[in-house]
Amino acid sequence: MTTELAHDPRPVFARALDQAGKPVAAVSRDELSNRTPCADYDVRALLGHAVSVLHKLVRVGTGGDARDVPDVIDGIADDGWAGAFTRARSEVERVWADDEKLDRMVTLPWATLPGRDALEAYTHEFTAHSWDLAHATRRLAEPDPDLAARALEAFSKFAPPEDRSEQGPFSPVVVVPDDADIYTRLAAYLGRRP
């Protein structure tokens, strides 16, 4: 194992996908139009966004341009989301199994960075969106607090409160009690109203 691989983001990324996959698999047809705490998406659109992110990771992992993939995949049957997510995840894991890709520069719609950093960023996005889905479907099981702590730390660096507006990807921070759980604090930091 090389020194670089000591910082392999894939195991934590897999944990975030495991966590996100649970609410994806549990969504019922009558929940697809539910609003989510992520203001731009109802449940159907958020599922389409999650599948899209996986497609973007496949695209950049194979040398393509993530901007060729829409931000929301549509055309999935109401009962096809779990299968679409599982298939896309399998393809991501196949493509990113190559250790060399972790240090290869990839261009995402919002940055050019090493593959390992792209996987870390999307780990945090899947962590936040798994909470969004669980909240929208009222299936707030026991999410992994370590994932939320990592995401909150990363977003604190990547999206400081002073750089936010109502028009950006992150709304202003929502105030929550000091003793709020880590996922509530993460959601509030991202501007979601828990």
PDB file of C-alpha atoms in Angstrom:
ATOM      1  CA  MET A   1       0.000   0.000   0.000  1.00  0.00           C
ATOM      2  CA  THR A   2       1.453   3.353  -1.020  1.00  0.00           C
ATOM      3  CA  THR A   3       1.378   6.430   1.164  1.00  0.00           C
ATOM      4  CA  GLU A   4      -1.257   8.001  -1.087  1.00  0.00           C
ATOM      5  CA  LEU A   5      -3.528   4.984  -0.724  1.00  0.00           C
ATOM      6  CA  ALA A   6      -3.415   5.378   3.032  1.00  0.00           C
ATOM      7  CA  HIS A   7      -5.853   8.195   2.218  1.00  0.00           C
ATOM      8  CA  ASP A   8      -8.150   6.129   0.034  1.00  0.00           C
ATOM      9  CA  PRO A   9     -11.597   7.788  -0.040  1.00  0.00           C
ATOM     10  CA  ARG A  10     -13.373   4.764  -1.512  1.00  0.00           C
ATOM     11  CA  PRO A  11     -14.271   2.955   1.760  1.00  0.00           C
ATOM     12  CA  VAL A  12     -15.945   6.052   3.218  1.00  0.00           C
ATOM     13  CA  PHE A  13     -17.576   6.799  -0.150  1.00  0.00           C
ATOM     14  CA  ALA A  14     -18.997   3.250  -0.095  1.00  0.00           C
ATOM     15  CA  ARG A  15     -20.421   3.868   3.388  1.00  0.00           C
ATOM     16  CA  ALA A  16     -22.124   7.034   2.145  1.00  0.00           C
ATOM     17  CA  LEU A  17     -23.588   5.109  -0.808  1.00  0.00           C
ATOM     18  CA  ASP A  18     -24.754   2.326   1.524  1.00  0.00           C
ATOM     19  CA  GLN A  19     -26.511   4.928   3.631  1.00  0.00           C
ATOM     20  CA  ALA A  20     -28.029   6.746   0.634  1.00  0.00           C
ATOM     21  CA  GLY A  21     -29.119   3.473  -0.948  1.00  0.00           C
ATOM     22  CA  LYS A  22     -31.438   2.655   1.950  1.00  0.00           C
ATOM     23  CA  PRO A  23     -33.866   5.558   1.508  1.00  0.00           C
ATOM     24  CA  VAL A  24     -33.574   5.225  -2.281  1.00  0.00           C
ATOM     25  CA  ALA A  25     -34.680   1.593  -2.058  1.00  0.00           C
ATOM     26  CA  ALA A  26     -37.474   2.409   0.396  1.00  0.00           C
ATOM     27  CA  VAL A  27     -39.133   5.235  -1.580  1.00  0.00           C
ATOM     28  CA  SER A  28     -42.676   4.393  -2.622  1.00  0.00           C
ATOM     29  CA  ARG A  29     -44.529   5.764  -5.644  1.00  0.00           C
ATOM     30  CA  ASP A  30     -46.765   7.966  -3.510  1.00  0.00           C
ATOM     31  CA  GLU A  31     -43.676   9.670  -2.000  1.00  0.00           C
ATOM     32  CA  LEU A  32     -42.082  10.736  -5.293  1.00  0.00           C
ATOM     33  CA  SER A  33     -43.756  14.150  -5.266  1.00  0.00           C
ATOM     34  CA  ASN A  34     -42.890  14.869  -1.597  1.00  0.00           C
ATOM     35  CA  ARG A  35     -40.863  18.023  -1.063  1.00  0.00           C
ATOM     36  CA  THR A  36     -37.353  17.527   0.278  1.00  0.00           C
ATOM     37  CA  PRO A  37     -35.347  19.860   2.538  1.00  0.00           C
ATOM     38  CA  CYS A  38     -33.141  20.461  -0.511  1.00  0.00           C
ATOM     39  CA  ALA A  39     -35.243  23.279  -1.979  1.00  0.00           C
ATOM     40  CA  ASP A  40     -34.567  22.552  -5.658  1.00  0.00           C
ATOM     41  CA  TYR A  41     -35.818  18.977  -5.545  1.00  0.00           C
ATOM     42  CA  ASP A  42     -38.853  16.904  -4.778  1.00  0.00           C
ATOM     43  CA  VAL A  43     -38.131  13.227  -4.024  1.00  0.00           C
ATOM     44  CA  ARG A  44     -38.254  12.183  -7.713  1.00  0.00           C
ATOM     45  CA  ALA A  45     -35.838  14.940  -8.742  1.00  0.00           C
ATOM     46  CA  LEU A  46     -33.502  14.184  -5.831  1.00  0.00           C
ATOM     47  CA  LEU A  47     -33.419  10.519  -6.840  1.00  0.00           C
ATOM     48  CA  GLY A  48     -32.657  11.650 -10.390  1.00  0.00           C
ATOM     49  CA  HIS A  49     -29.882  13.864  -9.061  1.00  0.00           C
ATOM     50  CA  ALA A  50     -28.359  11.010  -7.020  1.00  0.00           C
ATOM     51  CA  VAL A  51     -28.304   8.754 -10.085  1.00  0.00           C
ATOM     52  CA  SER A  52     -26.899  11.638 -12.128  1.00  0.00           C
ATOM     53  CA  VAL A  53     -23.985  12.137  -9.711  1.00  0.00           C
ATOM     54  CA  LEU A  54     -23.096   8.461 -10.080  1.00  0.00           C
ATOM     55  CA  HIS A  55     -23.192   8.822 -13.877  1.00  0.00           C
ATOM     56  CA  LYS A  56     -20.975  11.913 -13.634  1.00  0.00           C
ATOM     57  CA  LEU A  57     -18.430   9.926 -11.602  1.00  0.00           C
ATOM     58  CA  VAL A  58     -18.419   7.180 -14.211  1.00  0.00           C
ATOM     59  CA  ARG A  59     -18.002   9.767 -16.966  1.00  0.00           C
ATOM     60  CA  VAL A  60     -15.000  11.509 -15.372  1.00  0.00           C
ATOM     61  CA  GLY A  61     -13.517   8.199 -14.246  1.00  0.00           C
ATOM     62  CA  THR A  62     -13.408   7.076 -17.871  1.00  0.00           C
ATOM     63  CA  GLY A  63     -11.930  10.360 -19.112  1.00  0.00           C
ATOM     64  CA  GLY A  64     -15.180  12.012 -20.175  1.00  0.00           C
ATOM     65  CA  ASP A  65     -16.757  15.327 -19.282  1.00  0.00           C
ATOM     66  CA  ALA A  66     -19.221  15.370 -16.377  1.00  0.00           C
ATOM     67  CA  ARG A  67     -20.953  18.367 -17.932  1.00  0.00           C
ATOM     68  CA  ASP A  68     -22.332  16.014 -20.593  1.00  0.00           C
ATOM     69  CA  VAL A  69     -24.511  14.398 -17.913  1.00  0.00           C
ATOM     70  CA  PRO A  70     -27.641  16.322 -16.875  1.00  0.00           C
ATOM     71  CA  ASP A  71     -27.897  17.312 -13.209  1.00  0.00           C
ATOM     72  CA  VAL A  72     -31.071  15.258 -12.900  1.00  0.00           C
ATOM     73  CA  ILE A  73     -31.652  11.963 -14.704  1.00  0.00           C
ATOM     74  CA  ASP A  74     -35.268  11.452 -15.652  1.00  0.00           C
ATOM     75  CA  GLY A  75     -37.207   8.827 -17.555  1.00  0.00           C
ATOM     76  CA  ILE A  76     -36.856   6.264 -14.748  1.00  0.00           C
ATOM     77  CA  ALA A  77     -40.021   4.310 -13.964  1.00  0.00           C
ATOM     78  CA  ASP A  78     -41.611   5.046 -10.597  1.00  0.00           C
ATOM     79  CA  ASP A  79     -40.546   1.633  -9.334  1.00  0.00           C
ATOM     80  CA  GLY A  80     -37.138   1.708 -11.049  1.00  0.00           C
ATOM     81  CA  TRP A  81     -35.141   4.056  -8.836  1.00  0.00           C
ATOM     82  CA  ALA A  82     -33.552   1.430  -6.606  1.00  0.00           C
ATOM     83  CA  GLY A  83     -32.403  -0.546  -9.637  1.00  0.00           C
ATOM     84  CA  ALA A  84     -31.078   2.567 -11.400  1.00  0.00           C
ATOM     85  CA  PHE A  85     -29.128   3.579  -8.285  1.00  0.00           C
ATOM     86  CA  THR A  86     -27.720   0.066  -7.780  1.00  0.00           C
ATOM     87  CA  ARG A  87     -26.633  -0.279 -11.420  1.00  0.00           C
ATOM     88  CA  ALA A  88     -25.012   3.174 -11.460  1.00  0.00           C
ATOM     89  CA  ARG A  89     -23.255   2.470  -8.159  1.00  0.00           C
ATOM     90  CA  SER A  90     -21.859  -0.819  -9.507  1.00  0.00           C
ATOM     91  CA  GLU A  91     -20.511   1.001 -12.540  1.00  0.00           C
ATOM     92  CA  VAL A  92     -18.879   3.683 -10.343  1.00  0.00           C
ATOM     93  CA  GLU A  93     -17.217   1.030  -8.210  1.00  0.00           C
ATOM     94  CA  ARG A  94     -15.972  -0.824 -11.292  1.00  0.00           C
ATOM     95  CA  VAL A  95     -14.532   2.336 -12.866  1.00  0.00           C
ATOM     96  CA  TRP A  96     -12.970   3.667  -9.656  1.00  0.00           C
ATOM     97  CA  ALA A  97     -11.422   0.332  -8.597  1.00  0.00           C
ATOM     98  CA  ASP A  98      -8.251   1.421 -10.420  1.00  0.00           C
ATOM     99  CA  ASP A  99      -5.974   3.044  -7.798  1.00  0.00           C
ATOM    100  CA  GLU A 100      -4.336   5.280 -10.427  1.00  0.00           C
ATOM    101  CA  LYS A 101      -7.594   7.141 -10.951  1.00  0.00           C
ATOM    102  CA  LEU A 102      -7.407   8.553  -7.433  1.00  0.00           C
ATOM    103  CA  ASP A 103      -4.578  10.887  -8.436  1.00  0.00           C
ATOM    104  CA  ARG A 104      -5.764  11.628 -11.961  1.00  0.00           C
ATOM    105  CA  MET A 105      -7.180  15.137 -12.395  1.00  0.00           C
ATOM    106  CA  VAL A 106     -10.884  15.180 -13.220  1.00  0.00           C
ATOM    107  CA  THR A 107     -13.086  18.073 -14.244  1.00  0.00           C
ATOM    108  CA  LEU A 108     -16.461  18.342 -12.585  1.00  0.00           C
ATOM    109  CA  PRO A 109     -19.042  21.048 -13.290  1.00  0.00           C
ATOM    110  CA  TRP A 110     -17.730  23.075 -10.330  1.00  0.00           C
ATOM    111  CA  ALA A 111     -13.966  22.289 -10.151  1.00  0.00           C
ATOM    112  CA  THR A 112     -10.957  20.431 -11.529  1.00  0.00           C
ATOM    113  CA  LEU A 113      -9.341  18.292  -8.848  1.00  0.00           C
ATOM    114  CA  PRO A 114      -7.732  14.892  -8.175  1.00  0.00           C
ATOM    115  CA  GLY A 115     -10.063  11.908  -8.363  1.00  0.00           C
ATOM    116  CA  ARG A 116      -9.704  11.211  -4.644  1.00  0.00           C
ATOM    117  CA  ASP A 117     -10.955  14.723  -3.854  1.00  0.00           C
ATOM    118  CA  ALA A 118     -13.900  14.298  -6.213  1.00  0.00           C
ATOM    119  CA  LEU A 119     -14.908  11.090  -4.427  1.00  0.00           C
ATOM    120  CA  GLU A 120     -14.598  12.820  -1.059  1.00  0.00           C
ATOM    121  CA  ALA A 121     -16.734  15.743  -2.208  1.00  0.00           C
ATOM    122  CA  TYR A 122     -19.438  13.423  -3.481  1.00  0.00           C
ATOM    123  CA  THR A 123     -19.220  11.396  -0.268  1.00  0.00           C
ATOM    124  CA  HIS A 124     -20.350  14.520   1.555  1.00  0.00           C
ATOM    125  CA  GLU A 125     -23.042  15.257  -1.009  1.00  0.00           C
ATOM    126  CA  PHE A 126     -24.480  11.741  -0.701  1.00  0.00           C
ATOM    127  CA  THR A 127     -24.373  12.079   3.096  1.00  0.00           C
ATOM    128  CA  ALA A 128     -26.442  15.258   2.950  1.00  0.00           C
ATOM    129  CA  HIS A 129     -28.852  13.903   0.348  1.00  0.00           C
ATOM    130  CA  SER A 130     -29.435  10.684   2.279  1.00  0.00           C
ATOM    131  CA  TRP A 131     -30.687  12.877   5.137  1.00  0.00           C
ATOM    132  CA  ASP A 132     -32.815  14.867   2.662  1.00  0.00           C
ATOM    133  CA  LEU A 133     -34.449  11.680   1.370  1.00  0.00           C
ATOM    134  CA  ALA A 134     -34.930  10.198   4.810  1.00  0.00           C
ATOM    135  CA  HIS A 135     -36.474  13.443   6.033  1.00  0.00           C
ATOM    136  CA  ALA A 136     -38.780  13.767   3.000  1.00  0.00           C
ATOM    137  CA  THR A 137     -40.060  10.207   3.449  1.00  0.00           C
ATOM    138  CA  ARG A 138     -40.101  10.348   7.255  1.00  0.00           C
ATOM    139  CA  ARG A 139     -37.727   7.410   7.536  1.00  0.00           C
ATOM    140  CA  LEU A 140     -35.184   8.914   9.880  1.00  0.00           C
ATOM    141  CA  ALA A 141     -33.387   5.718  10.849  1.00  0.00           C
ATOM    142  CA  GLU A 142     -30.002   5.750  12.552  1.00  0.00           C
ATOM    143  CA  PRO A 143     -27.689   7.525  10.106  1.00  0.00           C
ATOM    144  CA  ASP A 144     -23.918   7.248  10.458  1.00  0.00           C
ATOM    145  CA  PRO A 145     -22.813  10.207  12.623  1.00  0.00           C
ATOM    146  CA  ASP A 146     -19.207   9.944  11.439  1.00  0.00           C
ATOM    147  CA  LEU A 147     -20.309  10.631   7.854  1.00  0.00           C
ATOM    148  CA  ALA A 148     -22.190  13.737   8.987  1.00  0.00           C
ATOM    149  CA  ALA A 149     -19.233  14.980  11.042  1.00  0.00           C
ATOM    150  CA  ARG A 150     -16.925  14.582   8.038  1.00  0.00           C
ATOM    151  CA  ALA A 151     -19.420  16.345   5.777  1.00  0.00           C
ATOM    152  CA  LEU A 152     -19.936  19.216   8.195  1.00  0.00           C
ATOM    153  CA  GLU A 153     -16.184  19.737   8.494  1.00  0.00           C
ATOM    154  CA  ALA A 154     -15.737  19.672   4.700  1.00  0.00           C
ATOM    155  CA  PHE A 155     -18.666  21.977   3.948  1.00  0.00           C
ATOM    156  CA  SER A 156     -17.406  24.394   6.615  1.00  0.00           C
ATOM    157  CA  LYS A 157     -14.252  24.827   4.517  1.00  0.00           C
ATOM    158  CA  PHE A 158     -15.870  24.596   1.076  1.00  0.00           C
ATOM    159  CA  ALA A 159     -18.989  26.688   1.699  1.00  0.00           C
ATOM    160  CA  PRO A 160     -18.325  29.267   4.430  1.00  0.00           C
ATOM    161  CA  PRO A 161     -21.431  31.164   5.571  1.00  0.00           C
ATOM    162  CA  GLU A 162     -20.125  34.527   4.411  1.00  0.00           C
ATOM    163  CA  ASP A 163     -20.001  33.312   0.774  1.00  0.00           C
ATOM    164  CA  ARG A 164     -23.704  32.370   0.639  1.00  0.00           C
ATOM    165  CA  SER A 165     -26.820  33.912  -0.793  1.00  0.00           C
ATOM    166  CA  GLU A 166     -30.365  32.815  -1.555  1.00  0.00           C
ATOM    167  CA  GLN A 167     -29.287  32.305  -5.199  1.00  0.00           C
ATOM    168  CA  GLY A 168     -26.331  29.969  -4.571  1.00  0.00           C
ATOM    169  CA  PRO A 169     -26.259  26.198  -4.067  1.00  0.00           C
ATOM    170  CA  PHE A 170     -26.279  26.693  -0.293  1.00  0.00           C
ATOM    171  CA  SER A 171     -28.756  28.940   1.472  1.00  0.00           C
ATOM    172  CA  PRO A 172     -27.755  30.913   4.547  1.00  0.00           C
ATOM    173  CA  VAL A 173     -27.124  28.857   7.679  1.00  0.00           C
ATOM    174  CA  VAL A 174     -30.240  28.018   9.698  1.00  0.00           C
ATOM    175  CA  VAL A 175     -29.945  28.454  13.471  1.00  0.00           C
ATOM    176  CA  VAL A 176     -30.545  25.264  15.473  1.00  0.00           C
ATOM    177  CA  PRO A 177     -30.065  24.511  19.179  1.00  0.00           C
ATOM    178  CA  ASP A 178     -26.496  23.833  20.308  1.00  0.00           C
ATOM    179  CA  ASP A 179     -27.493  20.323  21.384  1.00  0.00           C
ATOM    180  CA  ALA A 180     -28.984  19.378  17.986  1.00  0.00           C
ATOM    181  CA  ASP A 181     -27.803  16.061  16.565  1.00  0.00           C
ATOM    182  CA  ILE A 182     -25.029  16.087  13.965  1.00  0.00           C
ATOM    183  CA  TYR A 183     -27.352  15.560  10.982  1.00  0.00           C
ATOM    184  CA  THR A 184     -29.598  18.426  12.057  1.00  0.00           C
ATOM    185  CA  ARG A 185     -26.502  20.608  12.384  1.00  0.00           C
ATOM    186  CA  LEU A 186     -25.263  19.521   8.950  1.00  0.00           C
ATOM    187  CA  ALA A 187     -28.636  20.206   7.342  1.00  0.00           C
ATOM    188  CA  ALA A 188     -28.862  23.585   9.058  1.00  0.00           C
ATOM    189  CA  TYR A 189     -25.336  24.493   7.975  1.00  0.00           C
ATOM    190  CA  LEU A 190     -26.340  23.751   4.374  1.00  0.00           C
ATOM    191  CA  GLY A 191     -29.371  25.998   4.740  1.00  0.00           C
ATOM    192  CA  ARG A 192     -31.969  23.260   5.064  1.00  0.00           C
ATOM    193  CA  ARG A 193     -34.782  23.762   7.523  1.00  0.00           C
ATOM    194  CA  PRO A 194     -34.881  20.565   9.595  1.00  0.00           C
TER     195      PRO A 194
END
